[in-house]
Short mmCIF file of C-alpha atoms and ligand atoms in Angstrom, two decimals:
data_model
loop_
_atom_site.label_atom_id
_atom_site.label_comp_id
_atom_site.label_asym_id
_atom_site.label_seq_id
_atom_site.Cartn_x
_atom_site.Cartn_y
_atom_site.Cartn_z
CA UNK A 1 -81.61 80.09 61.40
CA UNK A 2 -81.41 76.99 63.57
CA UNK A 3 -81.37 74.50 60.68
CA UNK A 4 -80.43 75.20 57.08
CA UNK A 5 -79.96 72.72 54.26
CA UNK A 6 -79.26 73.44 50.60
CA UNK A 7 -79.59 70.88 47.79
CA UNK A 8 -79.08 68.13 50.36
CA UNK A 9 -78.67 64.74 48.73
CA UNK A 10 -77.98 61.31 50.17
CA UNK A 11 -77.59 58.21 48.05
CA UNK A 12 -77.26 54.65 49.31
CA UNK A 13 -75.93 52.55 46.44
CA UNK A 14 -78.66 52.68 43.83
CA UNK A 15 -81.23 54.35 46.16
CA UNK A 16 -81.65 58.13 46.40
CA UNK A 17 -82.89 58.71 49.95
CA UNK A 18 -82.68 62.53 49.79
CA UNK A 19 -82.95 64.25 46.44
CA UNK A 20 -82.09 67.91 46.95
CA UNK A 21 -83.71 69.05 50.21
CA UNK A 22 -83.78 72.82 50.87
CA UNK A 23 -84.91 73.65 54.42
CA UNK A 24 -84.77 76.79 56.57
CA UNK A 25 -86.02 76.38 60.09
CA UNK A 26 -86.06 79.18 62.65
CA UNK A 27 -85.89 78.75 66.41
CA UNK A 28 -89.07 78.08 68.37
CA UNK A 29 -92.02 75.74 68.09
CA UNK A 30 -92.57 72.22 66.92
CA UNK A 31 -91.70 71.34 63.33
CA UNK A 32 -93.14 68.07 62.02
CA UNK A 33 -91.44 65.95 59.40
CA UNK A 34 -94.02 63.75 57.73
CA UNK A 35 -93.75 61.20 55.00
CA UNK A 36 -94.35 57.52 54.28
CA UNK A 37 -91.92 54.72 55.15
CA UNK A 38 -88.75 55.15 53.18
CA UNK A 39 -89.36 58.84 52.34
CA UNK A 40 -86.01 59.87 53.83
CA UNK A 41 -86.99 61.33 57.23
CA UNK A 42 -84.56 59.32 59.36
CA UNK A 43 -81.78 59.95 56.85
CA UNK A 44 -82.47 63.67 57.08
CA UNK A 45 -82.61 63.87 60.91
CA UNK A 46 -79.54 61.70 61.28
CA UNK A 47 -77.61 63.93 58.87
CA UNK A 48 -78.68 66.92 60.97
CA UNK A 49 -77.37 65.13 64.04
CA UNK A 50 -74.06 64.32 62.37
CA UNK A 51 -74.73 60.55 62.50
CA UNK A 52 -74.84 60.14 58.71
CA UNK A 53 -72.93 61.96 56.01
CA UNK A 54 -74.66 63.68 53.09
CA UNK A 55 -73.59 62.63 49.59
CA UNK A 56 -73.70 66.30 48.51
CA UNK A 57 -75.24 69.63 49.43
CA UNK A 58 -74.94 71.87 52.46
CA UNK A 59 -76.10 71.45 56.05
CA UNK A 60 -75.86 73.83 58.96
CA UNK A 61 -77.34 73.18 62.41
CA UNK A 62 -77.01 75.97 65.00
CA UNK A 63 -74.43 77.45 62.68
CA UNK A 64 -72.28 74.26 62.77
CA UNK A 65 -71.51 71.64 60.14
CA UNK A 66 -72.75 68.38 61.71
CA UNK A 67 -70.28 66.28 59.72
CA UNK A 68 -67.20 68.18 60.91
CA UNK A 69 -68.31 69.78 64.18
CA UNK A 70 -70.29 66.89 65.63
CA UNK A 71 -68.73 67.18 69.09
CA UNK A 72 -69.65 70.82 69.52
CA UNK A 73 -73.10 70.11 68.13
CA UNK A 74 -73.76 67.27 70.57
CA UNK A 75 -73.55 69.74 73.46
CA UNK A 76 -76.26 71.85 71.86
CA UNK A 77 -78.80 69.34 70.45
CA UNK A 78 -80.72 66.59 72.15
CA UNK A 79 -81.90 63.60 70.18
CA UNK A 80 -84.24 60.70 70.74
CA UNK A 81 -83.60 58.31 67.90
CA UNK A 82 -85.51 55.29 66.65
CA UNK A 83 -82.42 53.38 67.69
CA UNK A 84 -82.01 54.97 71.15
CA UNK A 85 -81.20 52.18 73.58
CA UNK A 86 -81.96 52.64 77.26
CA UNK A 87 -79.79 50.78 79.81
CA UNK A 88 -82.34 48.34 81.23
CA UNK A 89 -80.45 47.44 84.40
CA UNK A 90 -80.46 50.99 85.73
CA UNK A 91 -83.28 53.05 87.15
CA UNK A 92 -84.52 56.22 85.38
CA UNK A 93 -82.73 58.26 88.05
CA UNK A 94 -79.46 56.44 87.37
CA UNK A 95 -79.88 56.66 83.60
CA UNK A 96 -80.40 60.40 83.74
CA UNK A 97 -77.52 60.89 86.19
CA UNK A 98 -75.27 58.93 83.81
CA UNK A 99 -76.40 61.05 80.85
CA UNK A 100 -75.93 64.26 82.86
CA UNK A 101 -72.29 63.20 83.45
CA UNK A 102 -71.66 63.22 79.67
CA UNK A 103 -72.16 66.99 79.48
CA UNK A 104 -70.47 70.04 80.91
CA UNK A 105 -73.81 71.53 81.89
CA UNK A 106 -77.00 69.72 82.83
CA UNK A 107 -80.37 70.12 84.47
CA UNK A 108 -80.92 68.53 87.92
CA UNK A 109 -82.10 64.90 87.45
CA UNK A 110 -85.17 65.56 89.65
CA UNK A 111 -86.22 68.39 87.40
CA UNK A 112 -86.00 66.18 84.28
CA UNK A 113 -87.95 63.39 86.00
CA UNK A 114 -90.63 65.95 86.76
CA UNK A 115 -90.72 67.30 83.17
CA UNK A 116 -91.18 63.80 81.71
CA UNK A 117 -93.53 62.77 84.49
CA UNK A 118 -91.45 59.87 85.77
CA UNK A 119 -90.96 60.79 89.43
CA UNK A 120 -93.02 57.81 90.60
CA UNK A 121 -90.79 55.45 88.61
CA UNK A 122 -87.47 57.14 89.41
CA UNK A 123 -86.12 54.15 91.36
CA UNK A 124 -87.61 51.22 89.44
CA UNK A 125 -85.48 49.34 86.96
CA UNK A 126 -86.12 50.65 83.46
CA UNK A 127 -86.72 47.08 82.25
CA UNK A 128 -90.01 47.23 84.22
CA UNK A 129 -91.24 50.44 82.54
CA UNK A 130 -94.07 50.50 80.00
CA UNK A 131 -93.42 51.55 76.38
CA UNK A 132 -94.73 55.04 77.08
CA UNK A 133 -92.61 55.41 80.20
CA UNK A 134 -89.50 54.29 78.27
CA UNK A 135 -90.21 56.86 75.55
CA UNK A 136 -90.60 59.56 78.20
CA UNK A 137 -87.27 58.52 79.64
CA UNK A 138 -85.71 58.75 76.16
CA UNK A 139 -87.09 62.32 75.92
CA UNK A 140 -85.58 63.04 79.37
CA UNK A 141 -82.20 61.71 78.16
CA UNK A 142 -82.43 64.05 75.15
CA UNK A 143 -83.11 67.16 77.24
CA UNK A 144 -80.88 66.59 80.28
CA UNK A 145 -78.27 69.06 78.99
CA UNK A 146 -80.85 71.78 78.10
CA UNK A 147 -80.11 71.68 74.36
CA UNK A 148 -81.15 74.48 72.05
CA UNK A 149 -82.67 72.01 69.55
CA UNK A 150 -84.51 68.75 70.28
CA UNK A 151 -84.87 66.11 67.60
CA UNK A 152 -87.39 63.35 68.21
CA UNK A 153 -87.73 60.50 65.66
CA UNK A 154 -91.16 58.91 65.96
CA UNK A 155 -91.36 59.32 69.75
CA UNK A 156 -95.00 58.14 69.91
CA UNK A 157 -94.66 55.19 67.58
CA UNK A 158 -96.38 52.10 68.96
CA UNK A 159 -97.83 53.84 72.05
CA UNK A 160 -101.46 53.48 73.06
CA UNK A 161 -103.66 56.61 72.83
CA UNK A 162 -103.33 57.52 76.53
CA UNK A 163 -99.53 57.18 76.52
CA UNK A 164 -99.38 59.15 73.27
CA UNK A 165 -101.49 61.91 74.74
CA UNK A 166 -99.23 62.07 77.80
CA UNK A 167 -96.24 62.48 75.52
CA UNK A 168 -98.06 65.18 73.55
CA UNK A 169 -98.53 67.15 76.75
CA UNK A 170 -94.83 66.94 77.50
CA UNK A 171 -93.95 68.11 73.98
CA UNK A 172 -96.40 71.00 74.26
CA UNK A 173 -94.89 71.95 77.68
CA UNK A 174 -91.42 71.93 76.16
CA UNK A 175 -92.67 74.13 73.32
CA UNK A 176 -94.26 76.43 75.90
CA UNK A 177 -90.80 76.82 77.47
CA UNK A 178 -89.62 78.22 74.12
CA UNK A 179 -87.74 75.16 72.90
CA UNK A 180 -87.43 74.11 69.25
CA UNK A 181 -88.44 70.53 68.49
CA UNK A 182 -88.04 68.73 65.18
CA UNK A 183 -90.37 65.76 65.24
CA UNK A 184 -90.89 62.92 62.80
CA UNK A 185 -94.18 61.09 63.00
CA UNK A 186 -96.55 58.87 61.07
CA UNK A 187 -99.56 60.15 63.00
CA UNK A 188 -101.02 62.98 60.93
CA UNK A 189 -103.50 64.04 63.58
CA UNK A 190 -100.53 64.32 65.98
CA UNK A 191 -98.78 66.69 63.56
CA UNK A 192 -102.00 68.67 63.16
CA UNK A 193 -102.36 69.00 66.93
CA UNK A 194 -98.75 69.69 67.88
CA UNK A 195 -96.89 71.28 64.98
CA UNK A 196 -96.54 74.92 64.12
CA UNK A 197 -95.03 73.88 60.83
CA UNK A 198 -95.22 70.67 58.85
CA UNK A 199 -92.71 69.58 56.20
CA UNK A 200 -93.96 66.70 54.07
CA UNK A 201 -91.34 64.56 52.37
CA UNK A 202 -91.91 62.12 49.58
CA UNK A 203 -89.19 60.13 47.77
CA UNK A 204 -86.50 62.31 49.31
CA UNK A 205 -88.07 65.63 48.25
CA UNK A 206 -90.05 68.26 50.17
CA UNK A 207 -93.55 68.27 48.67
CA UNK A 208 -95.28 70.58 51.16
CA UNK A 209 -94.15 73.05 53.83
CA UNK A 210 -96.29 75.30 56.01
CA UNK A 211 -98.51 75.44 59.07
CA UNK A 212 -101.22 72.78 59.18
CA UNK A 213 -103.77 75.55 58.67
CA UNK A 214 -101.96 76.90 55.58
CA UNK A 215 -101.50 73.46 54.06
CA UNK A 216 -105.14 72.53 54.47
CA UNK A 217 -106.21 75.92 53.11
CA UNK A 218 -103.76 75.80 50.17
CA UNK A 219 -104.95 72.34 49.15
CA UNK A 220 -108.51 73.72 48.70
CA UNK A 221 -110.03 70.44 49.86
CA UNK A 222 -113.76 69.95 50.22
CA UNK A 223 -115.89 69.83 53.34
CA UNK A 224 -118.58 67.19 53.74
CA UNK A 225 -121.97 68.20 55.09
CA UNK A 226 -124.61 65.79 56.36
CA UNK A 227 -128.15 67.06 56.79
CA UNK A 228 -131.12 65.24 58.39
CA UNK A 229 -134.59 66.73 57.94
CA UNK A 230 -138.17 65.92 58.72
CA UNK A 231 -140.45 66.37 55.71
CA UNK A 232 -139.85 66.23 51.95
CA UNK A 233 -136.90 68.37 50.86
CA UNK A 234 -135.84 69.30 47.35
CA UNK A 235 -132.01 69.58 47.70
CA UNK A 236 -131.45 71.45 44.41
CA UNK A 237 -131.17 74.95 46.00
CA UNK A 238 -128.38 73.63 48.24
CA UNK A 239 -126.09 73.05 45.24
CA UNK A 240 -124.57 76.51 45.38
CA UNK A 241 -120.88 77.49 45.32
CA UNK A 242 -119.85 74.28 43.59
CA UNK A 243 -121.56 71.98 46.13
CA UNK A 244 -122.16 68.45 44.94
CA UNK A 245 -124.99 66.11 45.92
CA UNK A 246 -123.46 62.86 47.27
CA UNK A 247 -126.76 61.03 47.51
CA UNK A 248 -129.46 60.52 50.06
CA UNK A 249 -130.76 57.77 52.30
CA UNK A 250 -134.30 58.52 53.36
CA UNK A 251 -134.19 61.96 54.96
CA UNK A 252 -130.42 61.86 55.38
CA UNK A 253 -128.58 63.98 52.76
CA UNK A 254 -124.87 64.24 52.04
CA UNK A 255 -123.01 67.02 50.14
CA UNK A 256 -119.43 67.96 49.47
CA UNK A 257 -118.36 71.53 48.91
CA UNK A 258 -115.43 73.93 48.99
CA UNK A 259 -117.79 76.65 50.26
CA UNK A 260 -119.68 75.15 53.21
CA UNK A 261 -120.92 78.57 54.38
CA UNK A 262 -122.88 79.03 51.14
CA UNK A 263 -124.60 75.64 51.58
CA UNK A 264 -125.50 76.43 55.21
CA UNK A 265 -126.96 79.83 54.23
CA UNK A 266 -128.95 78.16 51.41
CA UNK A 267 -130.20 75.53 53.91
CA UNK A 268 -131.77 78.26 56.07
CA UNK A 269 -133.73 79.45 53.06
CA UNK A 270 -134.74 75.90 52.04
CA UNK A 271 -136.04 75.10 55.54
CA UNK A 272 -138.07 78.26 55.47
CA UNK A 273 -139.53 78.01 51.97
CA UNK A 274 -140.03 74.23 51.77
CA UNK A 275 -141.50 73.89 55.26
CA UNK A 276 -139.16 71.11 56.38
CA UNK A 277 -137.48 71.02 59.79
CA UNK A 278 -133.87 70.29 60.51
CA UNK A 279 -133.18 67.36 62.87
CA UNK A 280 -129.41 67.12 62.54
CA UNK A 281 -126.53 68.89 60.82
CA UNK A 282 -122.89 67.75 60.76
CA UNK A 283 -119.87 69.03 58.92
CA UNK A 284 -116.37 67.64 58.43
CA UNK A 285 -113.74 70.09 57.20
CA UNK A 286 -110.78 68.87 55.16
CA UNK A 287 -107.92 67.78 57.40
CA UNK A 288 -104.16 67.55 57.16
CA UNK A 289 -104.67 63.85 56.54
CA UNK A 290 -106.62 64.63 53.35
CA UNK A 291 -103.74 66.85 52.18
CA UNK A 292 -101.19 64.18 53.11
CA UNK A 293 -102.99 61.40 51.27
CA UNK A 294 -103.46 63.53 48.20
CA UNK A 295 -99.75 64.46 48.08
CA UNK A 296 -98.36 61.06 48.93
CA UNK A 297 -100.37 59.04 46.45
CA UNK A 298 -99.75 55.34 46.23
CA UNK A 299 -97.64 54.17 49.22
CA UNK A 300 -96.35 51.20 47.21
CA UNK A 301 -94.37 53.55 45.01
CA UNK A 302 -92.37 55.06 47.87
CA UNK A 303 -89.36 53.07 48.88
CA UNK A 304 -86.70 55.56 47.80
CA UNK A 305 -86.06 56.31 44.14
CA UNK A 306 -83.45 54.66 41.91
CA UNK A 307 -80.28 56.75 41.47
P1 ATP B 401 -89.45 55.25 58.08
O1 ATP B 401 -90.66 56.11 58.19
O2 ATP B 401 -89.76 53.84 57.68
O3 ATP B 401 -88.53 55.33 59.27
P2 ATP B 401 -87.82 57.11 56.59
O4 ATP B 401 -88.65 58.19 55.96
O5 ATP B 401 -87.14 57.47 57.86
O6 ATP B 401 -88.63 55.79 56.76
P3 ATP B 401 -85.19 56.42 55.65
O7 ATP B 401 -84.94 55.41 56.72
O8 ATP B 401 -84.42 57.69 55.70
O9 ATP B 401 -86.73 56.71 55.47
O10 ATP B 401 -84.89 55.67 54.23
C1 ATP B 401 -84.94 56.34 52.98
C2 ATP B 401 -84.54 55.36 51.89
O11 ATP B 401 -83.15 55.03 52.03
C3 ATP B 401 -85.27 54.00 51.93
O12 ATP B 401 -85.44 53.55 50.60
C4 ATP B 401 -84.31 53.09 52.67
O13 ATP B 401 -84.47 51.75 52.27
C5 ATP B 401 -82.96 53.66 52.22
N1 ATP B 401 -81.93 53.48 53.29
C6 ATP B 401 -81.96 54.03 54.49
N2 ATP B 401 -80.86 53.73 55.22
C7 ATP B 401 -80.12 52.91 54.40
C8 ATP B 401 -78.86 52.24 54.54
N3 ATP B 401 -78.13 52.37 55.65
N4 ATP B 401 -78.44 51.51 53.50
C9 ATP B 401 -79.14 51.42 52.34
N5 ATP B 401 -80.33 52.03 52.15
C10 ATP B 401 -80.80 52.77 53.15
#
C-alpha cells in the first residue's frame, strides 16, 4: 500500500478539516481527490507530505510516518503544491539543476525538460513563462528525483483549455511510465478523463470512492434522450423502463431514463408502426459531474464543520 490513513482527523481551532478519513491507495495510476473549496483536500495532501500534522489518527506513506520520517519521505515523493514558488530570476534549466542538487539521485535535467515539454524555454527566465509553462516547470521540479509517488495539488487551476490539455498529456505520459499520481482538482471532467480512481471529499469525510465508471454506475443517474422526427408521433410507447417525458417543442422530444436502450428499441418500433421518420437522435449519459453535484449538495454549506 503506497498510502494508508486510518481515522485521520485534523482540527483547526473550532473547524474540523478532516473528520476521520480512511484511505488505502495502491501503487500505479492517477488517483483524483475531489471536493468543494474547504472540503479538506489540501489539508489531507499536506499531511501526507509531512507538511501538516494530523490531530489524531494514523498515516503511512510508502511505509513511513510523514510526521516523524519527513526527511526520508522527501527523497521518495515529489510534490507540486498550491504554494510552490518558482525562482523567477533563474531559467527552467537552472531551476531544475538546483532542485536536482537537493537529492542524492536525480534524472538528467534535459530529460525532465523533455518530459514537461519545456526544452524550447530551457534558457529563458522563468518570470517570462506563461502560467501553463510555470505549472509544467513545477511538475518537473516534483519529478526531478524520480519519486515513487507524485502529489499534485490543483496543477491545472487557472490554465486555459489548451494549456490544461498539454498538462493532461504529461500526466497521462507519467502514468504510462507506471508512476502513481495523487491529484487534487476542481475540474470534474479532468478527473473523469485522467483518473483511474476518484475519492470525493465533503466536509472532511470521504463520500465516494471508486473508478469514474463505477461511481457513475453506482449513482444510477439518468440519461437524457432527444429525438427529432418528421410526422406526427405519439410518444406514449417510448415511456418504457421508467422513461419520463420531459416535454416537446414541435417535433423535438425530450426524455429522461435510467434504461436508454429500452427507449431506443421502443423508438424503432414507433417509427415503424406510426410511419414517422427520424431526423435526429442525441443522448447524454450521466457523468461524474452529475454524481459530484448530487453528493456535494449546497456549496454554501461546505466551509469545514464546527468541532
Ligand atoms: P480548496 O479547494 O479551496 O483548496 P481544500 O479542500 O483544500 O479547499 P483545506 O484548505 O484543506 O480545503 O481547508 C479545509 C478547512 O480547514 C477549511 O474550512 C479551511 O478554512 C480550514 N483551514 C485550512 N487551513 C487552515 C489553517 N491553517 N488555519 C485554520 N483553518 C484552516
